[in-house]
């Protein structure tokens, strides 16, 4: 899936960087310790699906959870970006969903294995339309809501993030060179739960363009 940055540049994101356990209440609801350093994992860009698209539940899992997340879209490349300059590298923000095969993830966690299989299926990274960063005065002061079939399932505030957007950009850039079009999914507030065939997910983050997707189980 291609995205178009506010500069007009259209590209395919080369990496999707995701943060786990960035809200204390969500870490606790899954029985996890609250980490000191950000928990980082990657998704393939083939996991992307846009607004109005369909999340496909694959046959390997019976327990796919929604995780609504603020997504920062990198506009300017950088490595070892100082935290004070980090938001200057963000071109846009979007509403995203980090879909997670919780049954597979639980098995992988027990074995101490990476989460890739639980997080990386096609369509497991829905991404809403981009809102220019210039229209988002403070990404750490946004209200996050996810409705499933019209019912509120997740409600939170980015103010509760353990690591701010700027801190996450700075930290991730110590590992990866961040490039234009890279996506940073910043973690989910509490309230994650399973989705079912036919569900309609509507995610909203303050005044950002909302994201609406439907769920279909693979035949
Ligand atoms: Mn997540």
JSON list of C-alpha atoms and ligand atoms in Angstrom, two decimals:
[
{"chain": "A", "resi": 1, "resn": "UNK", "atom": "CA", "xyz": [0.00, 0.00, 0.00]},
{"chain": "A", "resi": 2, "resn": "UNK", "atom": "CA", "xyz": [1.30, 3.45, -0.90]},
{"chain": "A", "resi": 3, "resn": "UNK", "atom": "CA", "xyz": [0.96, 6.53, 1.27]},
{"chain": "A", "resi": 4, "resn": "UNK", "atom": "CA", "xyz": [1.20, 10.18, 0.23]},
{"chain": "A", "resi": 5, "resn": "UNK", "atom": "CA", "xyz": [3.11, 12.49, 2.54]},
{"chain": "A", "resi": 6, "resn": "UNK", "atom": "CA", "xyz": [1.93, 16.10, 3.02]},
{"chain": "A", "resi": 7, "resn": "UNK", "atom": "CA", "xyz": [4.79, 17.12, 0.67]},
{"chain": "A", "resi": 8, "resn": "UNK", "atom": "CA", "xyz": [3.03, 15.22, -2.12]},
{"chain": "A", "resi": 9, "resn": "UNK", "atom": "CA", "xyz": [5.63, 12.45, -2.16]},
{"chain": "A", "resi": 10, "resn": "UNK", "atom": "CA", "xyz": [4.00, 9.04, -2.67]},
{"chain": "A", "resi": 11, "resn": "UNK", "atom": "CA", "xyz": [5.83, 5.95, -1.47]},
{"chain": "A", "resi": 12, "resn": "UNK", "atom": "CA", "xyz": [5.48, 2.48, -0.03]},
{"chain": "A", "resi": 13, "resn": "UNK", "atom": "CA", "xyz": [6.48, 2.43, 3.65]},
{"chain": "A", "resi": 14, "resn": "UNK", "atom": "CA", "xyz": [9.71, 0.47, 4.01]},
{"chain": "A", "resi": 15, "resn": "UNK", "atom": "CA", "xyz": [9.23, -0.40, 7.64]},
{"chain": "A", "resi": 16, "resn": "UNK", "atom": "CA", "xyz": [6.54, -0.45, 10.24]},
{"chain": "A", "resi": 17, "resn": "UNK", "atom": "CA", "xyz": [8.01, 0.01, 13.69]},
{"chain": "A", "resi": 18, "resn": "UNK", "atom": "CA", "xyz": [5.65, -0.91, 16.53]},
{"chain": "A", "resi": 19, "resn": "UNK", "atom": "CA", "xyz": [5.87, -0.24, 20.26]},
{"chain": "A", "resi": 20, "resn": "UNK", "atom": "CA", "xyz": [4.50, -2.71, 22.80]},
{"chain": "A", "resi": 21, "resn": "UNK", "atom": "CA", "xyz": [3.40, -2.03, 26.37]},
{"chain": "A", "resi": 22, "resn": "UNK", "atom": "CA", "xyz": [3.48, 1.76, 26.09]},
{"chain": "A", "resi": 23, "resn": "UNK", "atom": "CA", "xyz": [0.41, 2.20, 28.31]},
{"chain": "A", "resi": 24, "resn": "UNK", "atom": "CA", "xyz": [0.73, 0.81, 31.84]},
{"chain": "A", "resi": 25, "resn": "UNK", "atom": "CA", "xyz": [-2.94, -0.21, 32.08]},
{"chain": "A", "resi": 26, "resn": "UNK", "atom": "CA", "xyz": [-2.70, -2.25, 28.86]},
{"chain": "A", "resi": 27, "resn": "UNK", "atom": "CA", "xyz": [0.54, -3.95, 29.94]},
{"chain": "A", "resi": 28, "resn": "UNK", "atom": "CA", "xyz": [-1.21, -4.97, 33.17]},
{"chain": "A", "resi": 29, "resn": "UNK", "atom": "CA", "xyz": [-4.41, -6.25, 31.49]},
{"chain": "A", "resi": 30, "resn": "UNK", "atom": "CA", "xyz": [-2.26, -8.84, 29.67]},
{"chain": "A", "resi": 31, "resn": "UNK", "atom": "CA", "xyz": [-0.33, -9.71, 32.83]},
{"chain": "A", "resi": 32, "resn": "UNK", "atom": "CA", "xyz": [2.89, -8.10, 31.59]},
{"chain": "A", "resi": 33, "resn": "UNK", "atom": "CA", "xyz": [5.39, -6.08, 33.57]},
{"chain": "A", "resi": 34, "resn": "UNK", "atom": "CA", "xyz": [5.65, -2.41, 32.70]},
{"chain": "A", "resi": 35, "resn": "UNK", "atom": "CA", "xyz": [8.98, -2.12, 30.87]},
{"chain": "A", "resi": 36, "resn": "UNK", "atom": "CA", "xyz": [11.56, 0.62, 31.40]},
{"chain": "A", "resi": 37, "resn": "UNK", "atom": "CA", "xyz": [12.79, 0.80, 27.79]},
{"chain": "A", "resi": 38, "resn": "UNK", "atom": "CA", "xyz": [10.30, 0.74, 24.89]},
{"chain": "A", "resi": 39, "resn": "UNK", "atom": "CA", "xyz": [9.39, -2.73, 23.59]},
{"chain": "A", "resi": 40, "resn": "UNK", "atom": "CA", "xyz": [10.03, -2.63, 19.83]},
{"chain": "A", "resi": 41, "resn": "UNK", "atom": "CA", "xyz": [8.95, -4.98, 17.04]},
{"chain": "A", "resi": 42, "resn": "UNK", "atom": "CA", "xyz": [8.46, -4.74, 13.27]},
{"chain": "A", "resi": 43, "resn": "UNK", "atom": "CA", "xyz": [5.63, -5.57, 10.89]},
{"chain": "A", "resi": 44, "resn": "UNK", "atom": "CA", "xyz": [6.04, -6.12, 7.15]},
{"chain": "A", "resi": 45, "resn": "UNK", "atom": "CA", "xyz": [4.56, -3.45, 4.86]},
{"chain": "A", "resi": 46, "resn": "UNK", "atom": "CA", "xyz": [2.39, -6.18, 3.32]},
{"chain": "A", "resi": 47, "resn": "UNK", "atom": "CA", "xyz": [0.35, -5.97, 6.56]},
{"chain": "A", "resi": 48, "resn": "UNK", "atom": "CA", "xyz": [-0.97, -2.53, 5.60]},
{"chain": "A", "resi": 49, "resn": "UNK", "atom": "CA", "xyz": [-4.58, -1.98, 4.63]},
{"chain": "A", "resi": 50, "resn": "UNK", "atom": "CA", "xyz": [-6.18, 1.41, 4.16]},
{"chain": "A", "resi": 51, "resn": "UNK", "atom": "CA", "xyz": [-9.34, 3.16, 5.31]},
{"chain": "A", "resi": 52, "resn": "UNK", "atom": "CA", "xyz": [-12.45, 1.32, 4.10]},
{"chain": "A", "resi": 53, "resn": "UNK", "atom": "CA", "xyz": [-10.47, -1.90, 3.76]},
{"chain": "A", "resi": 54, "resn": "UNK", "atom": "CA", "xyz": [-10.92, -5.37, 5.19]},
{"chain": "A", "resi": 55, "resn": "UNK", "atom": "CA", "xyz": [-9.03, -7.14, 7.97]},
{"chain": "A", "resi": 56, "resn": "UNK", "atom": "CA", "xyz": [-8.77, -10.79, 6.93]},
{"chain": "A", "resi": 57, "resn": "UNK", "atom": "CA", "xyz": [-8.69, -13.32, 9.78]},
{"chain": "A", "resi": 58, "resn": "UNK", "atom": "CA", "xyz": [-6.37, -16.15, 8.70]},
{"chain": "A", "resi": 59, "resn": "UNK", "atom": "CA", "xyz": [-7.02, -19.84, 9.48]},
{"chain": "A", "resi": 60, "resn": "UNK", "atom": "CA", "xyz": [-3.97, -20.09, 11.80]},
{"chain": "A", "resi": 61, "resn": "UNK", "atom": "CA", "xyz": [-5.65, -18.12, 14.61]},
{"chain": "A", "resi": 62, "resn": "UNK", "atom": "CA", "xyz": [-8.97, -18.08, 16.46]},
{"chain": "A", "resi": 63, "resn": "UNK", "atom": "CA", "xyz": [-8.27, -15.04, 18.66]},
{"chain": "A", "resi": 64, "resn": "UNK", "atom": "CA", "xyz": [-7.36, -11.84, 16.80]},
{"chain": "A", "resi": 65, "resn": "UNK", "atom": "CA", "xyz": [-7.41, -8.72, 18.96]},
{"chain": "A", "resi": 66, "resn": "UNK", "atom": "CA", "xyz": [-7.81, -5.05, 18.03]},
{"chain": "A", "resi": 67, "resn": "UNK", "atom": "CA", "xyz": [-5.24, -2.55, 19.34]},
{"chain": "A", "resi": 68, "resn": "UNK", "atom": "CA", "xyz": [-5.99, 1.07, 18.39]},
{"chain": "A", "resi": 69, "resn": "UNK", "atom": "CA", "xyz": [-2.83, 3.17, 18.16]},
{"chain": "A", "resi": 70, "resn": "UNK", "atom": "CA", "xyz": [-1.58, 6.62, 17.21]},
{"chain": "A", "resi": 71, "resn": "UNK", "atom": "CA", "xyz": [0.76, 6.31, 14.22]},
{"chain": "A", "resi": 72, "resn": "UNK", "atom": "CA", "xyz": [3.56, 8.78, 13.54]},
{"chain": "A", "resi": 73, "resn": "UNK", "atom": "CA", "xyz": [4.62, 8.97, 9.89]},
{"chain": "A", "resi": 74, "resn": "UNK", "atom": "CA", "xyz": [8.27, 9.86, 9.31]},
{"chain": "A", "resi": 75, "resn": "UNK", "atom": "CA", "xyz": [8.89, 12.58, 6.73]},
{"chain": "A", "resi": 76, "resn": "UNK", "atom": "CA", "xyz": [12.60, 13.28, 7.14]},
{"chain": "A", "resi": 77, "resn": "UNK", "atom": "CA", "xyz": [15.32, 10.67, 7.47]},
{"chain": "A", "resi": 78, "resn": "UNK", "atom": "CA", "xyz": [17.43, 10.48, 10.58]},
{"chain": "A", "resi": 79, "resn": "UNK", "atom": "CA", "xyz": [19.70, 8.35, 12.72]},
{"chain": "A", "resi": 80, "resn": "UNK", "atom": "CA", "xyz": [20.37, 9.05, 16.41]},
{"chain": "A", "resi": 81, "resn": "UNK", "atom": "CA", "xyz": [17.81, 11.85, 16.33]},
{"chain": "A", "resi": 82, "resn": "UNK", "atom": "CA", "xyz": [17.90, 13.98, 19.51]},
{"chain": "A", "resi": 83, "resn": "UNK", "atom": "CA", "xyz": [14.57, 13.90, 21.36]},
{"chain": "A", "resi": 84, "resn": "UNK", "atom": "CA", "xyz": [14.29, 17.70, 21.12]},
{"chain": "A", "resi": 85, "resn": "UNK", "atom": "CA", "xyz": [14.37, 17.45, 17.30]},
{"chain": "A", "resi": 86, "resn": "UNK", "atom": "CA", "xyz": [12.34, 14.26, 16.96]},
{"chain": "A", "resi": 87, "resn": "UNK", "atom": "CA", "xyz": [8.91, 15.76, 16.18]},
{"chain": "A", "resi": 88, "resn": "UNK", "atom": "CA", "xyz": [10.52, 17.69, 13.31]},
{"chain": "A", "resi": 89, "resn": "UNK", "atom": "CA", "xyz": [11.07, 14.33, 11.61]},
{"chain": "A", "resi": 90, "resn": "UNK", "atom": "CA", "xyz": [7.35, 13.46, 11.79]},
{"chain": "A", "resi": 91, "resn": "UNK", "atom": "CA", "xyz": [5.44, 14.58, 8.67]},
{"chain": "A", "resi": 92, "resn": "UNK", "atom": "CA", "xyz": [1.99, 13.32, 9.60]},
{"chain": "A", "resi": 93, "resn": "UNK", "atom": "CA", "xyz": [-0.10, 11.35, 12.05]},
{"chain": "A", "resi": 94, "resn": "UNK", "atom": "CA", "xyz": [-2.71, 8.68, 11.44]},
{"chain": "A", "resi": 95, "resn": "UNK", "atom": "CA", "xyz": [-5.03, 6.32, 13.26]},
{"chain": "A", "resi": 96, "resn": "UNK", "atom": "CA", "xyz": [-3.80, 2.74, 13.13]},
{"chain": "A", "resi": 97, "resn": "UNK", "atom": "CA", "xyz": [-4.70, -0.72, 14.37]},
{"chain": "A", "resi": 98, "resn": "UNK", "atom": "CA", "xyz": [-2.07, -3.22, 15.50]},
{"chain": "A", "resi": 99, "resn": "UNK", "atom": "CA", "xyz": [-4.03, -6.41, 14.90]},
{"chain": "A", "resi": 100, "resn": "UNK", "atom": "CA", "xyz": [-2.65, -9.25, 16.99]},
{"chain": "A", "resi": 101, "resn": "UNK", "atom": "CA", "xyz": [-3.24, -13.01, 16.95]},
{"chain": "A", "resi": 102, "resn": "UNK", "atom": "CA", "xyz": [-3.30, -13.24, 20.75]},
{"chain": "A", "resi": 103, "resn": "UNK", "atom": "CA", "xyz": [-3.38, -17.06, 20.84]},
{"chain": "A", "resi": 104, "resn": "UNK", "atom": "CA", "xyz": [-0.24, -17.29, 18.69]},
{"chain": "A", "resi": 105, "resn": "UNK", "atom": "CA", "xyz": [1.43, -14.47, 20.62]},
{"chain": "A", "resi": 106, "resn": "UNK", "atom": "CA", "xyz": [0.79, -16.20, 23.96]},
{"chain": "A", "resi": 107, "resn": "UNK", "atom": "CA", "xyz": [2.43, -19.39, 22.68]},
{"chain": "A", "resi": 108, "resn": "UNK", "atom": "CA", "xyz": [5.42, -17.44, 21.32]},
{"chain": "A", "resi": 109, "resn": "UNK", "atom": "CA", "xyz": [5.81, -15.48, 24.57]},
{"chain": "A", "resi": 110, "resn": "UNK", "atom": "CA", "xyz": [5.84, -18.73, 26.58]},
{"chain": "A", "resi": 111, "resn": "UNK", "atom": "CA", "xyz": [8.65, -20.04, 24.39]},
{"chain": "A", "resi": 112, "resn": "UNK", "atom": "CA", "xyz": [10.56, -16.74, 24.46]},
{"chain": "A", "resi": 113, "resn": "UNK", "atom": "CA", "xyz": [10.18, -16.42, 20.68]},
{"chain": "A", "resi": 114, "resn": "UNK", "atom": "CA", "xyz": [9.65, -13.28, 18.57]},
{"chain": "A", "resi": 115, "resn": "UNK", "atom": "CA", "xyz": [6.08, -12.03, 17.98]},
{"chain": "A", "resi": 116, "resn": "UNK", "atom": "CA", "xyz": [6.43, -11.75, 14.20]},
{"chain": "A", "resi": 117, "resn": "UNK", "atom": "CA", "xyz": [3.98, -14.53, 13.35]},
{"chain": "A", "resi": 118, "resn": "UNK", "atom": "CA", "xyz": [1.31, -13.12, 15.68]},
{"chain": "A", "resi": 119, "resn": "UNK", "atom": "CA", "xyz": [1.61, -9.58, 14.34]},
{"chain": "A", "resi": 120, "resn": "UNK", "atom": "CA", "xyz": [2.63, -9.86, 10.71]},
{"chain": "A", "resi": 121, "resn": "UNK", "atom": "CA", "xyz": [-0.27, -11.38, 8.76]},
{"chain": "A", "resi": 122, "resn": "UNK", "atom": "CA", "xyz": [-1.55, -9.55, 5.69]},
{"chain": "A", "resi": 123, "resn": "UNK", "atom": "CA", "xyz": [-4.04, -6.80, 6.69]},
{"chain": "A", "resi": 124, "resn": "UNK", "atom": "CA", "xyz": [-2.87, -6.78, 10.35]},
{"chain": "A", "resi": 125, "resn": "UNK", "atom": "CA", "xyz": [-1.78, -3.12, 10.11]},
{"chain": "A", "resi": 126, "resn": "UNK", "atom": "CA", "xyz": [-4.79, -0.99, 9.12]},
{"chain": "A", "resi": 127, "resn": "UNK", "atom": "CA", "xyz": [-3.80, 2.64, 8.59]},
{"chain": "A", "resi": 128, "resn": "UNK", "atom": "CA", "xyz": [-6.14, 5.62, 8.31]},
{"chain": "A", "resi": 129, "resn": "UNK", "atom": "CA", "xyz": [-5.69, 8.71, 6.11]},
{"chain": "A", "resi": 130, "resn": "UNK", "atom": "CA", "xyz": [-2.72, 10.91, 6.99]},
{"chain": "A", "resi": 131, "resn": "UNK", "atom": "CA", "xyz": [-3.22, 14.18, 8.87]},
{"chain": "A", "resi": 132, "resn": "UNK", "atom": "CA", "xyz": [-0.33, 16.65, 8.43]},
{"chain": "A", "resi": 133, "resn": "UNK", "atom": "CA", "xyz": [1.76, 17.07, 11.57]},
{"chain": "A", "resi": 134, "resn": "UNK", "atom": "CA", "xyz": [1.28, 20.82, 11.27]},
{"chain": "A", "resi": 135, "resn": "UNK", "atom": "CA", "xyz": [-2.40, 20.24, 12.18]},
{"chain": "A", "resi": 136, "resn": "UNK", "atom": "CA", "xyz": [-1.50, 18.27, 15.33]},
{"chain": "A", "resi": 137, "resn": "UNK", "atom": "CA", "xyz": [-0.13, 20.72, 17.92]},
{"chain": "A", "resi": 138, "resn": "UNK", "atom": "CA", "xyz": [0.69, 18.07, 20.55]},
{"chain": "A", "resi": 139, "resn": "UNK", "atom": "CA", "xyz": [0.62, 14.33, 19.74]},
{"chain": "A", "resi": 140, "resn": "UNK", "atom": "CA", "xyz": [0.88, 13.55, 23.44]},
{"chain": "A", "resi": 141, "resn": "UNK", "atom": "CA", "xyz": [-2.49, 15.18, 24.18]},
{"chain": "A", "resi": 142, "resn": "UNK", "atom": "CA", "xyz": [-4.91, 13.21, 22.00]},
{"chain": "A", "resi": 143, "resn": "UNK", "atom": "CA", "xyz": [-8.03, 11.19, 22.84]},
{"chain": "A", "resi": 144, "resn": "UNK", "atom": "CA", "xyz": [-8.11, 7.64, 21.48]},
{"chain": "A", "resi": 145, "resn": "UNK", "atom": "CA", "xyz": [-11.35, 5.72, 20.86]},
{"chain": "A", "resi": 146, "resn": "UNK", "atom": "CA", "xyz": [-12.18, 2.43, 19.18]},
{"chain": "A", "resi": 147, "resn": "UNK", "atom": "CA", "xyz": [-15.75, 1.35, 18.49]},
{"chain": "A", "resi": 148, "resn": "UNK", "atom": "CA", "xyz": [-16.72, -2.15, 17.39]},
{"chain": "A", "resi": 149, "resn": "UNK", "atom": "CA", "xyz": [-20.17, -2.32, 15.77]},
{"chain": "A", "resi": 150, "resn": "UNK", "atom": "CA", "xyz": [-20.89, 1.11, 17.29]},
{"chain": "A", "resi": 151, "resn": "UNK", "atom": "CA", "xyz": [-19.93, 0.11, 20.85]},
{"chain": "A", "resi": 152, "resn": "UNK", "atom": "CA", "xyz": [-16.92, 1.74, 22.57]},
{"chain": "A", "resi": 153, "resn": "UNK", "atom": "CA", "xyz": [-14.29, -0.93, 23.27]},
{"chain": "A", "resi": 154, "resn": "UNK", "atom": "CA", "xyz": [-11.12, 1.11, 23.85]},
{"chain": "A", "resi": 155, "resn": "UNK", "atom": "CA", "xyz": [-10.87, 4.62, 25.20]},
{"chain": "A", "resi": 156, "resn": "UNK", "atom": "CA", "xyz": [-7.65, 6.28, 26.25]},
{"chain": "A", "resi": 157, "resn": "UNK", "atom": "CA", "xyz": [-5.42, 9.31, 26.00]},
{"chain": "A", "resi": 158, "resn": "UNK", "atom": "CA", "xyz": [-1.94, 9.57, 24.50]},
{"chain": "A", "resi": 159, "resn": "UNK", "atom": "CA", "xyz": [-1.04, 11.56, 27.63]},
{"chain": "A", "resi": 160, "resn": "UNK", "atom": "CA", "xyz": [-0.92, 8.15, 29.36]},
{"chain": "A", "resi": 161, "resn": "UNK", "atom": "CA", "xyz": [1.83, 6.84, 27.10]},
{"chain": "A", "resi": 162, "resn": "UNK", "atom": "CA", "xyz": [4.89, 5.77, 29.08]},
{"chain": "A", "resi": 163, "resn": "UNK", "atom": "CA", "xyz": [7.17, 7.06, 26.30]},
{"chain": "A", "resi": 164, "resn": "UNK", "atom": "CA", "xyz": [6.17, 10.17, 24.33]},
{"chain": "A", "resi": 165, "resn": "UNK", "atom": "CA", "xyz": [6.12, 10.25, 20.54]},
{"chain": "A", "resi": 166, "resn": "UNK", "atom": "CA", "xyz": [9.35, 12.29, 20.56]},
{"chain": "A", "resi": 167, "resn": "UNK", "atom": "CA", "xyz": [11.04, 9.83, 22.93]},
{"chain": "A", "resi": 168, "resn": "UNK", "atom": "CA", "xyz": [9.98, 6.88, 20.75]},
{"chain": "A", "resi": 169, "resn": "UNK", "atom": "CA", "xyz": [11.25, 8.48, 17.53]},
{"chain": "A", "resi": 170, "resn": "UNK", "atom": "CA", "xyz": [14.55, 9.30, 19.22]},
{"chain": "A", "resi": 171, "resn": "UNK", "atom": "CA", "xyz": [14.90, 5.81, 20.73]},
{"chain": "A", "resi": 172, "resn": "UNK", "atom": "CA", "xyz": [13.98, 3.90, 17.55]},
{"chain": "A", "resi": 173, "resn": "UNK", "atom": "CA", "xyz": [16.42, 6.04, 15.55]},
{"chain": "A", "resi": 174, "resn": "UNK", "atom": "CA", "xyz": [19.26, 4.73, 17.71]},
{"chain": "A", "resi": 175, "resn": "UNK", "atom": "CA", "xyz": [18.53, 1.28, 16.24]},
{"chain": "A", "resi": 176, "resn": "UNK", "atom": "CA", "xyz": [17.10, 1.92, 12.75]},
{"chain": "A", "resi": 177, "resn": "UNK", "atom": "CA", "xyz": [17.77, 4.76, 10.35]},
{"chain": "A", "resi": 178, "resn": "UNK", "atom": "CA", "xyz": [14.28, 6.22, 10.07]},
{"chain": "A", "resi": 179, "resn": "UNK", "atom": "CA", "xyz": [13.31, 6.99, 6.47]},
{"chain": "A", "resi": 180, "resn": "UNK", "atom": "CA", "xyz": [10.50, 8.97, 4.84]},
{"chain": "A", "resi": 181, "resn": "UNK", "atom": "CA", "xyz": [7.31, 6.91, 4.89]},
{"chain": "A", "resi": 182, "resn": "UNK", "atom": "CA", "xyz": [8.33, 4.78, 7.85]},
{"chain": "A", "resi": 183, "resn": "UNK", "atom": "CA", "xyz": [5.44, 4.23, 10.25]},
{"chain": "A", "resi": 184, "resn": "UNK", "atom": "CA", "xyz": [5.67, 4.21, 14.03]},
{"chain": "A", "resi": 185, "resn": "UNK", "atom": "CA", "xyz": [2.73, 2.54, 15.81]},
{"chain": "A", "resi": 186, "resn": "UNK", "atom": "CA", "xyz": [2.98, 3.92, 19.35]},
{"chain": "A", "resi": 187, "resn": "UNK", "atom": "CA", "xyz": [1.15, 1.31, 21.44]},
{"chain": "A", "resi": 188, "resn": "UNK", "atom": "CA", "xyz": [-2.40, 0.76, 22.59]},
{"chain": "A", "resi": 189, "resn": "UNK", "atom": "CA", "xyz": [-4.43, 1.75, 25.65]},
{"chain": "A", "resi": 190, "resn": "UNK", "atom": "CA", "xyz": [-6.36, -0.90, 27.60]},
{"chain": "A", "resi": 191, "resn": "UNK", "atom": "CA", "xyz": [-9.53, -2.62, 26.40]},
{"chain": "A", "resi": 192, "resn": "UNK", "atom": "CA", "xyz": [-8.12, -4.94, 23.74]},
{"chain": "A", "resi": 193, "resn": "UNK", "atom": "CA", "xyz": [-10.43, -7.81, 22.79]},
{"chain": "A", "resi": 194, "resn": "UNK", "atom": "CA", "xyz": [-11.18, -10.30, 20.02]},
{"chain": "A", "resi": 195, "resn": "UNK", "atom": "CA", "xyz": [-12.83, -9.36, 16.72]},
{"chain": "A", "resi": 196, "resn": "UNK", "atom": "CA", "xyz": [-15.25, -11.55, 14.78]},
{"chain": "A", "resi": 197, "resn": "UNK", "atom": "CA", "xyz": [-16.21, -12.08, 11.17]},
{"chain": "A", "resi": 198, "resn": "UNK", "atom": "CA", "xyz": [-18.44, -9.19, 10.09]},
{"chain": "A", "resi": 199, "resn": "UNK", "atom": "CA", "xyz": [-17.33, -6.70, 12.76]},
{"chain": "A", "resi": 200, "resn": "UNK", "atom": "CA", "xyz": [-17.02, -3.04, 11.82]},
{"chain": "A", "resi": 201, "resn": "UNK", "atom": "CA", "xyz": [-14.15, -1.22, 13.55]},
{"chain": "A", "resi": 202, "resn": "UNK", "atom": "CA", "xyz": [-14.19, 2.56, 13.78]},
{"chain": "A", "resi": 203, "resn": "UNK", "atom": "CA", "xyz": [-11.12, 4.18, 15.28]},
{"chain": "A", "resi": 204, "resn": "UNK", "atom": "CA", "xyz": [-10.81, 7.84, 16.12]},
{"chain": "A", "resi": 205, "resn": "UNK", "atom": "CA", "xyz": [-8.01, 9.94, 17.61]},
{"chain": "A", "resi": 206, "resn": "UNK", "atom": "CA", "xyz": [-9.09, 13.52, 18.41]},
{"chain": "A", "resi": 207, "resn": "UNK", "atom": "CA", "xyz": [-9.28, 15.53, 15.16]},
{"chain": "A", "resi": 208, "resn": "UNK", "atom": "CA", "xyz": [-7.25, 13.12, 13.02]},
{"chain": "A", "resi": 209, "resn": "UNK", "atom": "CA", "xyz": [-8.95, 11.57, 10.00]},
{"chain": "A", "resi": 210, "resn": "UNK", "atom": "CA", "xyz": [-10.76, 8.49, 11.36]},
{"chain": "A", "resi": 211, "resn": "UNK", "atom": "CA", "xyz": [-10.21, 4.89, 10.29]},
{"chain": "A", "resi": 212, "resn": "UNK", "atom": "CA", "xyz": [-13.01, 2.45, 9.43]},
{"chain": "A", "resi": 213, "resn": "UNK", "atom": "CA", "xyz": [-12.40, -1.19, 8.51]},
{"chain": "A", "resi": 214, "resn": "UNK", "atom": "CA", "xyz": [-14.44, -4.37, 8.42]},
{"chain": "A", "resi": 215, "resn": "UNK", "atom": "CA", "xyz": [-13.44, -7.87, 9.50]},
{"chain": "A", "resi": 216, "resn": "UNK", "atom": "CA", "xyz": [-13.81, -10.99, 7.39]},
{"chain": "A", "resi": 217, "resn": "UNK", "atom": "CA", "xyz": [-12.72, -14.53, 8.16]},
{"chain": "A", "resi": 218, "resn": "UNK", "atom": "CA", "xyz": [-10.78, -16.15, 5.36]},
{"chain": "A", "resi": 219, "resn": "UNK", "atom": "CA", "xyz": [-12.96, -18.77, 3.68]},
{"chain": "B", "resi": 1, "resn": "LIG", "atom": "MN1", "xyz": [0.22, -2.80, 19.82]}
]
